[in-house]
């Protein structure tokens, strides 16, 4: 068998194979000999039909069988001989490979191969001097306490002659009219004294319009309807925004006693202490995350290399589809998605290339350092995930086995272990401090919100203080994307 390999693109090779005629004839002879002993031919007992008749009767079926078997065996042998480290699935279609009547059988296969690069000698001493720990101060605790107070406040109407301020809400009737078309008609709607979007129309004029308004006022403003509007027919048109204020509402903040009762604490010092612990826990998590990101960035900057274009394209398409689906679930208007499609697609392509490059680097370091993942570590991660999602561990494992995600999970754990190893070996004050703190840290540690003596209400409120539901959702999406990306890169 003759095998040649040529480069046809970045990280892409063409494997050309020629199977000699003598190998083909030997395979035919082997199969027909088997049929002589087992084939049923009318008029003859099994094993007594003439070879000539068997070859004629079963020629087409044997030709097809031999063709597929030869292609499979030749490809497997050529891969071992050339020692090619391929990624993805080989671009081969046996149905398009013909069996010649004479001469060798030839075919070629295009393969994406793992990129080649050298690991730097100093990857075990990544500098982390510039990574700073988020600071927890008395001011940050006080600000969080006030946000908690606001979250436990109650809305109450103000006097009719009092005007709306920045943190107030108004109960009002709102309309948007473009010519003779009533684009929006919302009755008795509650509005913040701030910018909002209604039916895809962003109302940046609303803060200035409502600030200083009082009950009974009617406020108007000329607006231009943006391209994100749900109603395509009115996009770009001039319109009149009208708000009839029925009532101004203001948050009445609870006093210390009411706040302590809502948060289930005995005194303010205990509540402040719980908030401080929560902030310190979050600071530790953010500090660790910043260190890990610094490690990844260092690796990517030190090891630039080209990637298989088709592999990047497939991964980018998966990322794009998930991102579009997530935006749809969050209620982002289709028009807005379409308007920013080029920007979204560009960002996902960059992310796909970064994900894959990092995957190859971490995998190479894992091989160099002989870092492996045990079954016990996989089981522990599945149990941890099951607790997070409120699922049964056994059932979650079954689902992951059925969907082929267990190996993806194993790869994700391996990459985590590599990053932790690099952090342990990193240099600089931040690394030394992290090493000291990690000495007594258990893997997969429970969040600090679960500390004894800390009220869930206070911890939850503090953890989300000042954060919009959209922001929280975006963070959850990012976490989900990251997990999915691990699964995607495992196919390499």
Coordinates of C-alpha atoms in Angstrom, one line a residue:
X1 CA 0.0 0.0 0.0
X2 CA 1.3 3.4 -1.0
X3 CA 0.5 6.4 1.2
X4 CA 1.4 10.1 0.6
X5 CA 0.6 13.1 2.8
X6 CA 0.4 16.7 1.6
X7 CA -0.5 20.0 3.3
X8 CA -3.5 21.6 1.7
X9 CA -4.4 24.3 4.3
X10 CA -3.7 25.4 7.8
X11 CA -3.8 22.3 10.0
X12 CA -5.3 20.4 7.1
X13 CA -3.7 17.5 5.2
X14 CA -4.6 15.3 2.3
X15 CA -4.0 11.6 2.8
X16 CA -3.7 9.8 -0.6
X17 CA -3.8 6.0 -0.5
X18 CA -3.2 3.4 -3.3
X19 CA -4.1 -0.2 -2.7
X20 CA -2.2 -2.6 -5.0
X21 CA -4.1 -4.9 -7.3
X22 CA -2.7 -8.0 -5.6
X23 CA -4.2 -7.0 -2.3
X24 CA -7.5 -6.5 -4.0
X25 CA -7.4 -9.8 -5.6
X26 CA -6.4 -11.5 -2.4
X27 CA -9.4 -10.0 -0.6
X28 CA -11.7 -11.2 -3.4
X29 CA -10.2 -14.7 -3.3
X30 CA -10.6 -14.8 0.5
X31 CA -14.2 -13.9 0.4
X32 CA -15.2 -16.2 -2.5
X33 CA -13.4 -19.1 -0.7
X34 CA -15.6 -18.4 2.3
X35 CA -18.7 -18.4 0.1
X36 CA -17.8 -21.7 -1.5
X37 CA -18.3 -23.3 1.9
X38 CA -21.4 -21.5 3.1
X39 CA -23.4 -20.0 0.2
X40 CA -26.7 -21.5 -0.9
X41 CA -27.0 -21.9 -4.7
X42 CA -30.2 -23.4 -6.2
X43 CA -29.5 -26.9 -7.6
X44 CA -26.5 -27.5 -5.4
X45 CA -25.8 -28.6 -1.9
X46 CA -24.1 -26.1 0.3
X47 CA -20.4 -26.3 -0.3
X48 CA -20.7 -28.1 -3.6
X49 CA -21.5 -25.2 -6.1
X50 CA -18.8 -24.4 -8.6
X51 CA -16.5 -21.5 -7.9
X52 CA -17.2 -20.0 -11.3
X53 CA -21.0 -19.9 -10.6
X54 CA -20.5 -18.5 -7.1
X55 CA -18.3 -15.7 -8.5
X56 CA -20.9 -14.8 -11.1
X57 CA -23.9 -15.0 -8.7
X58 CA -22.3 -13.0 -5.9
X59 CA -20.0 -10.7 -7.8
X60 CA -21.7 -7.4 -7.1
X61 CA -22.3 -8.1 -3.4
X62 CA -18.7 -9.2 -2.8
X63 CA -17.3 -6.3 -4.8
X64 CA -19.2 -3.9 -2.5
X65 CA -18.2 -5.7 0.6
X66 CA -14.5 -5.9 -0.4
X67 CA -14.5 -2.2 -1.4
X68 CA -15.8 -1.0 1.9
X69 CA -13.5 -3.4 3.9
X70 CA -10.4 -2.4 1.9
X71 CA -11.1 1.4 2.4
X72 CA -11.6 0.9 6.1
X73 CA -8.5 -1.2 6.7
X74 CA -6.3 0.9 4.4
X75 CA -7.3 4.1 6.1
X76 CA -6.7 2.7 9.6
X77 CA -3.3 1.3 8.6
X78 CA -2.3 4.6 6.9
X79 CA -3.3 6.6 10.1
X80 CA -1.0 4.4 12.2
X81 CA 1.8 4.5 9.7
X82 CA 1.7 8.3 9.3
X83 CA 1.0 8.9 13.1
X84 CA -1.4 11.8 12.3
X85 CA -3.2 13.4 15.3
X86 CA -6.5 14.3 13.7
X87 CA -9.3 16.4 15.2
X88 CA -13.0 16.0 14.3
X89 CA -14.2 13.4 11.8
X90 CA -12.3 12.5 8.6
X91 CA -13.9 13.8 5.4
X92 CA -14.3 10.4 3.8
X93 CA -17.3 8.9 1.9
X94 CA -16.8 5.2 1.0
X95 CA -19.7 5.4 -1.4
X96 CA -17.7 7.8 -3.7
X97 CA -14.7 5.5 -3.9
X98 CA -14.9 3.2 -6.9
X99 CA -13.5 -0.3 -7.3
X100 CA -11.5 -0.5 -10.6
X101 CA -11.8 -3.5 -12.9
X102 CA -8.0 -3.6 -13.0
X103 CA -5.0 -1.7 -11.4
X104 CA -4.9 -0.2 -7.9
X105 CA -7.8 1.3 -6.0
X106 CA -6.9 4.9 -5.1
X107 CA -8.7 7.4 -2.9
X108 CA -7.8 10.5 -0.8
X109 CA -9.0 11.8 2.5
X110 CA -8.8 15.4 3.8
X111 CA -8.0 15.5 7.5
X112 CA -7.9 18.3 10.1
X113 CA -4.9 17.8 12.4
X114 CA -4.1 19.1 15.8
X115 CA -2.0 22.3 15.6
X116 CA 1.7 21.9 16.4
X117 CA 3.4 24.3 18.9
X118 CA 6.1 24.2 21.5
X119 CA 5.4 24.8 25.2
X120 CA 7.5 27.5 26.7
X121 CA 10.0 26.5 29.4
X122 CA 8.6 29.1 31.8
X123 CA 5.0 28.0 31.8
X124 CA 5.5 26.8 35.4
X125 CA 6.4 30.3 36.6
X126 CA 3.6 32.5 35.2
X127 CA 3.8 36.0 36.8
X128 CA 0.7 37.2 38.7
X129 CA 2.1 40.4 40.1
X130 CA -0.6 42.6 38.5
X131 CA -3.6 40.6 39.8
X132 CA -5.2 42.6 42.7
X133 CA -7.6 41.4 45.3
X134 CA -10.9 43.3 45.4
X135 CA -11.0 45.2 48.6
X136 CA -13.7 44.9 51.2
X137 CA -14.0 48.2 53.2
X138 CA -16.4 49.7 55.8
X139 CA -17.8 51.9 52.9
X140 CA -18.5 48.8 50.7
X141 CA -20.3 47.2 53.7
X142 CA -22.3 50.3 54.4
X143 CA -23.3 50.6 50.7
X144 CA -24.4 47.0 50.7
X145 CA -26.4 47.5 53.9
X146 CA -28.2 50.5 52.3
X147 CA -29.0 48.4 49.2
X148 CA -30.4 45.7 51.4
X149 CA -32.5 48.3 53.2
X150 CA -33.9 49.5 49.8
X151 CA -34.7 46.0 48.8
X152 CA -36.8 45.5 51.9
X153 CA -38.5 48.9 51.6
X154 CA -42.1 49.4 50.6
X155 CA -43.6 51.6 47.9
X156 CA -46.0 54.3 49.2
X157 CA -47.7 57.1 47.3
X158 CA -46.4 60.6 48.1
X159 CA -48.5 63.7 48.7
X160 CA -50.1 65.1 45.5
X161 CA -48.0 68.2 45.5
X162 CA -44.7 66.3 45.8
X163 CA -42.6 65.8 42.7
X164 CA -40.9 62.7 41.4
X165 CA -37.2 62.2 42.0
X166 CA -34.6 59.8 40.6
X167 CA -35.4 56.8 42.7
X168 CA -39.2 57.2 42.6
X169 CA -41.7 55.3 40.5
X170 CA -44.8 56.8 38.8
X171 CA -48.2 55.1 38.1
X172 CA -49.2 56.5 34.7
X173 CA -50.9 56.1 31.3
X174 CA -48.3 56.0 28.5
X175 CA -48.8 56.3 24.8
X176 CA -46.6 56.6 21.8
X177 CA -48.2 57.9 18.6
X178 CA -46.6 58.2 15.2
X179 CA -49.0 60.2 12.9
X180 CA -52.3 58.5 13.0
X181 CA -50.9 55.2 14.3
X182 CA -51.1 54.5 18.0
X183 CA -47.9 52.5 18.4
X184 CA -48.1 52.0 22.2
X185 CA -51.0 52.4 24.6
X186 CA -50.3 51.3 28.1
X187 CA -52.8 52.1 30.9
X188 CA -52.0 52.2 34.6
X189 CA -48.4 51.2 34.1
X190 CA -45.7 51.6 36.7
X191 CA -42.6 53.4 35.4
X192 CA -39.2 54.2 37.0
X193 CA -37.8 57.7 36.7
X194 CA -35.2 56.2 34.3
X195 CA -34.8 54.9 30.8
X196 CA -36.9 51.9 29.8
X197 CA -37.8 50.0 26.6
X198 CA -41.4 49.3 25.8
X199 CA -42.3 47.0 22.8
X200 CA -38.7 47.4 21.6
X201 CA -38.7 51.2 21.7
X202 CA -36.1 52.6 24.0
X203 CA -37.3 55.7 25.9
X204 CA -34.1 57.6 26.8
X205 CA -36.2 60.7 27.2
X206 CA -38.2 59.3 30.1
X207 CA -35.9 60.3 33.0
X208 CA -36.0 64.0 32.0
X209 CA -39.7 63.8 31.3
X210 CA -40.7 62.3 34.7
X211 CA -38.2 64.0 37.0
X212 CA -40.1 66.8 38.7
X213 CA -43.5 65.5 37.6
X214 CA -46.3 65.2 40.1
X215 CA -49.7 63.6 40.3
X216 CA -52.1 65.0 37.6
X217 CA -49.3 66.2 35.3
X218 CA -49.2 65.3 31.6
X219 CA -45.8 65.2 30.0
X220 CA -45.0 65.0 26.3
X221 CA -41.8 64.6 24.3
X222 CA -40.9 64.1 20.6
X223 CA -39.0 60.9 20.0
X224 CA -37.6 59.0 17.1
X225 CA -38.5 55.3 17.1
X226 CA -35.4 53.2 16.8
X227 CA -34.7 50.2 14.5
X228 CA -35.2 47.8 17.5
X229 CA -39.0 48.5 17.7
X230 CA -41.1 45.4 17.5
X231 CA -43.4 47.1 14.9
X232 CA -41.3 47.2 11.8
X233 CA -43.6 49.7 10.0
X234 CA -42.8 52.5 12.4
X235 CA -39.1 52.2 12.7
X236 CA -37.3 55.4 12.1
X237 CA -40.4 57.5 12.4
X238 CA -41.0 60.6 14.5
X239 CA -43.5 60.1 17.3
X240 CA -45.0 61.7 20.3
X241 CA -44.5 60.2 23.8
X242 CA -47.2 61.1 26.2
X243 CA -47.2 60.2 29.9
X244 CA -50.2 61.1 32.2
X245 CA -49.1 60.8 35.8
X246 CA -51.7 59.4 38.2
X247 CA -49.5 58.9 41.2
X248 CA -45.9 59.3 42.4
X249 CA -44.6 56.4 44.5
X250 CA -41.5 56.4 46.8
X251 CA -39.7 53.6 48.6
X252 CA -40.1 53.9 52.3
X253 CA -37.0 52.5 53.9
X254 CA -37.3 50.3 56.9
X255 CA -35.8 51.4 60.2
X256 CA -33.1 49.2 61.8
X257 CA -35.7 47.2 63.8
X258 CA -37.8 46.3 60.7
X259 CA -34.6 45.5 58.7
X260 CA -33.3 43.2 61.4
X261 CA -36.7 41.4 61.6
X262 CA -36.8 40.9 57.8
X263 CA -33.2 39.7 57.7
X264 CA -33.6 37.6 60.9
X265 CA -30.7 39.1 62.8
X266 CA -30.5 40.2 66.5
X267 CA -28.5 43.4 66.0
X268 CA -26.9 45.6 63.3
X269 CA -23.4 44.5 64.2
X270 CA -24.3 40.9 63.4
X271 CA -25.9 41.9 60.1
X272 CA -22.9 44.0 59.1
X273 CA -20.7 41.1 60.0
X274 CA -22.7 38.8 57.8
X275 CA -22.5 41.2 54.9
X276 CA -18.7 41.6 55.4
X277 CA -18.2 37.9 55.3
X278 CA -20.3 37.7 52.2
X279 CA -18.3 40.4 50.5
X280 CA -15.0 38.8 51.6
X281 CA -16.1 35.4 50.2
X282 CA -17.1 37.0 46.9
X283 CA -13.8 38.9 46.9
X284 CA -11.9 35.6 47.3
X285 CA -13.9 34.1 44.4
X286 CA -13.3 37.1 42.2
X287 CA -9.6 37.2 43.1
X288 CA -9.2 33.5 42.3
X289 CA -11.1 34.0 39.0
X290 CA -8.9 36.9 38.1
X291 CA -5.8 34.8 38.7
X292 CA -7.1 32.0 36.6
X293 CA -7.9 34.4 33.8
X294 CA -4.4 35.9 34.1
X295 CA -3.0 32.4 33.6
X296 CA -5.1 31.8 30.5
X297 CA -4.2 35.1 29.0
X298 CA -0.5 34.5 29.6
X299 CA -0.7 31.1 27.9
X300 CA -2.6 32.5 24.9
X301 CA -0.2 35.4 24.4
X302 CA 2.9 33.2 24.7
X303 CA 1.7 30.5 22.3
X304 CA 0.1 31.9 19.2
X305 CA -0.6 29.3 16.5
X306 CA -3.0 28.7 13.7
X307 CA -6.1 26.6 14.0
X308 CA -8.0 24.3 11.7
X309 CA -10.4 26.7 9.9
X310 CA -13.3 24.3 9.6
X311 CA -13.0 23.3 13.3
X312 CA -13.2 27.0 14.3
X313 CA -16.1 27.6 12.0
X314 CA -18.1 24.6 13.5
X315 CA -17.4 25.7 17.1
X316 CA -18.3 29.3 16.3
X317 CA -21.6 28.2 14.8
X318 CA -22.5 26.2 17.9
X319 CA -21.7 29.2 20.1
X320 CA -23.7 31.5 17.8
X321 CA -26.8 29.2 17.9
X322 CA -26.6 29.0 21.7
X323 CA -26.2 32.7 22.1
X324 CA -29.1 33.5 19.8
X325 CA -31.3 31.0 21.6
X326 CA -30.4 32.5 24.9
X327 CA -31.2 36.0 23.7
X328 CA -34.5 34.7 22.4
X329 CA -35.3 33.2 25.8
X330 CA -34.5 36.5 27.5
X331 CA -37.0 38.3 25.3
X332 CA -34.5 40.3 23.2
X333 CA -36.5 41.5 20.1
X334 CA -35.7 39.7 16.9
X335 CA -35.1 43.0 15.1
X336 CA -32.5 44.0 17.7
X337 CA -30.8 40.6 17.2
X338 CA -30.8 41.0 13.4
X339 CA -29.4 44.5 13.6
X340 CA -26.4 43.4 15.6
X341 CA -26.0 40.0 13.9
X342 CA -22.6 40.8 12.4
X343 CA -21.3 42.0 15.7
X344 CA -22.6 38.9 17.5
X345 CA -21.2 36.6 14.9
X346 CA -17.8 38.3 15.0
X347 CA -17.6 38.0 18.7
X348 CA -18.5 34.3 18.7
X349 CA -15.8 33.6 16.1
X350 CA -13.2 35.3 18.3
X351 CA -14.5 33.4 21.3
X352 CA -14.4 30.1 19.4
X353 CA -10.8 30.6 18.3
X354 CA -9.8 31.5 21.9
X355 CA -11.6 28.5 23.4
X356 CA -10.0 26.1 21.0
X357 CA -6.5 27.5 21.3
X358 CA -6.7 27.4 25.1
X359 CA -8.1 23.8 24.9
X360 CA -5.1 22.6 22.8
X361 CA -2.6 24.4 25.1
X362 CA -4.0 23.0 28.3
X363 CA -4.3 19.5 26.8
X364 CA -0.6 19.7 25.8
X365 CA 0.4 20.8 29.3
X366 CA -1.7 17.9 30.8
X367 CA 0.2 15.4 28.6
X368 CA 3.5 17.0 29.5
X369 CA 2.7 16.9 33.3
X370 CA 0.9 13.6 33.1
X371 CA -2.2 15.1 34.6
X372 CA -5.1 12.7 34.4
X373 CA -8.7 12.6 35.8
X374 CA -9.8 9.7 37.9
X375 CA -13.3 8.2 37.9
X376 CA -13.7 9.4 41.5
X377 CA -13.1 13.0 40.4
X378 CA -15.7 12.6 37.7
X379 CA -18.2 11.2 40.2
X380 CA -17.5 14.0 42.6
X381 CA -18.2 16.6 40.0
X382 CA -21.4 15.0 38.9
X383 CA -22.6 14.9 42.6
X384 CA -21.7 18.6 42.9
X385 CA -23.6 19.4 39.7
X386 CA -26.6 17.3 40.8
X387 CA -26.8 19.4 44.1
X388 CA -26.6 22.6 42.1
X389 CA -29.4 21.6 39.8
X390 CA -31.5 19.8 42.3
X391 CA -31.1 16.5 40.5
X392 CA -30.4 13.0 41.4
X393 CA -26.7 12.1 40.8
X394 CA -27.4 8.7 39.3
X395 CA -30.0 10.1 36.9
X396 CA -27.7 13.0 35.8
X397 CA -24.9 10.5 35.1
X398 CA -27.2 8.4 33.0
X399 CA -28.3 11.4 31.0
X400 CA -24.6 12.4 30.5
X401 CA -23.7 8.9 29.4
X402 CA -26.6 8.8 26.9
X403 CA -25.6 12.2 25.4
X404 CA -21.9 11.5 25.3
X405 CA -21.1 14.3 27.7
X406 CA -19.1 12.3 30.2
X407 CA -15.8 12.6 28.3
X408 CA -16.5 16.3 27.8
X409 CA -16.9 16.6 31.6
X410 CA -13.6 14.6 32.1
X411 CA -11.8 17.0 29.7
X412 CA -13.2 20.0 31.6
X413 CA -12.0 18.6 34.9
X414 CA -8.6 18.0 33.4
X415 CA -8.3 21.6 32.2
X416 CA -9.4 22.9 35.7
X417 CA -6.6 20.7 37.2
X418 CA -4.0 22.1 34.8
X419 CA -5.0 25.7 35.6
X420 CA -4.9 25.0 39.4
X421 CA -1.4 23.4 38.9
X422 CA -0.2 26.5 37.1
X423 CA -1.6 28.7 39.8
X424 CA 0.3 26.7 42.4
X425 CA 3.5 27.2 40.5
X426 CA 2.9 30.9 39.6
X427 CA 5.2 33.6 40.8
X428 CA 4.5 37.0 42.5
X429 CA 2.8 38.2 45.7
X430 CA -0.7 37.3 44.5
X431 CA 0.4 33.7 43.8
X432 CA 2.1 33.4 47.2
X433 CA -0.9 34.7 49.0
X434 CA -3.2 32.4 47.1
X435 CA -0.9 29.4 47.9
X436 CA -1.1 30.2 51.6
X437 CA -4.9 30.5 51.5
X438 CA -5.3 27.3 49.5
X439 CA -3.5 25.2 52.1
X440 CA -6.7 24.6 54.0
X441 CA -9.2 25.0 51.2
X442 CA -11.3 22.0 50.2
X443 CA -12.0 21.4 46.6
X444 CA -15.5 22.3 45.4
X445 CA -16.0 24.3 48.6
X446 CA -19.5 25.3 49.4
X447 CA -20.3 29.0 48.9
X448 CA -19.9 31.3 51.9
X449 CA -23.6 32.1 51.9
X450 CA -24.0 28.8 53.7
X451 CA -22.0 29.8 56.7
X452 CA -23.6 29.1 60.0
X453 CA -25.3 32.1 61.6
X454 CA -25.8 34.0 58.3
X455 CA -29.3 34.5 57.2
X456 CA -30.1 33.4 53.6
X457 CA -32.1 36.5 53.0
X458 CA -29.2 38.8 53.9
X459 CA -26.7 36.7 51.9
X460 CA -28.9 36.6 48.9
X461 CA -29.8 40.2 49.0
X462 CA -26.2 41.3 49.5
X463 CA -25.0 39.1 46.7
X464 CA -27.4 40.6 44.2
X465 CA -27.5 44.2 45.5
X466 CA -27.5 46.7 42.8
X467 CA -27.6 44.0 40.1
X468 CA -30.4 43.9 37.6
X469 CA -32.2 40.6 36.7
X470 CA -30.8 41.0 33.2
X471 CA -27.3 41.2 34.5
X472 CA -27.8 38.1 36.7
X473 CA -29.2 36.3 33.7
X474 CA -26.3 37.3 31.6
X475 CA -23.9 35.9 34.2
X476 CA -25.8 32.7 34.3
X477 CA -25.7 32.5 30.5
X478 CA -21.9 33.0 30.5
X479 CA -21.5 30.2 33.0
X480 CA -23.7 28.0 31.0
X481 CA -21.8 28.9 27.8
X482 CA -18.5 28.1 29.4
X483 CA -19.7 24.6 30.4
X484 CA -21.0 24.0 26.9
X485 CA -17.7 25.2 25.4
X486 CA -15.9 22.5 27.3
X487 CA -18.2 20.0 25.7
X488 CA -17.6 21.4 22.2
X489 CA -13.8 21.4 22.5
X490 CA -13.8 17.8 23.7
X491 CA -14.8 16.8 20.2
X492 CA -11.3 17.8 19.2

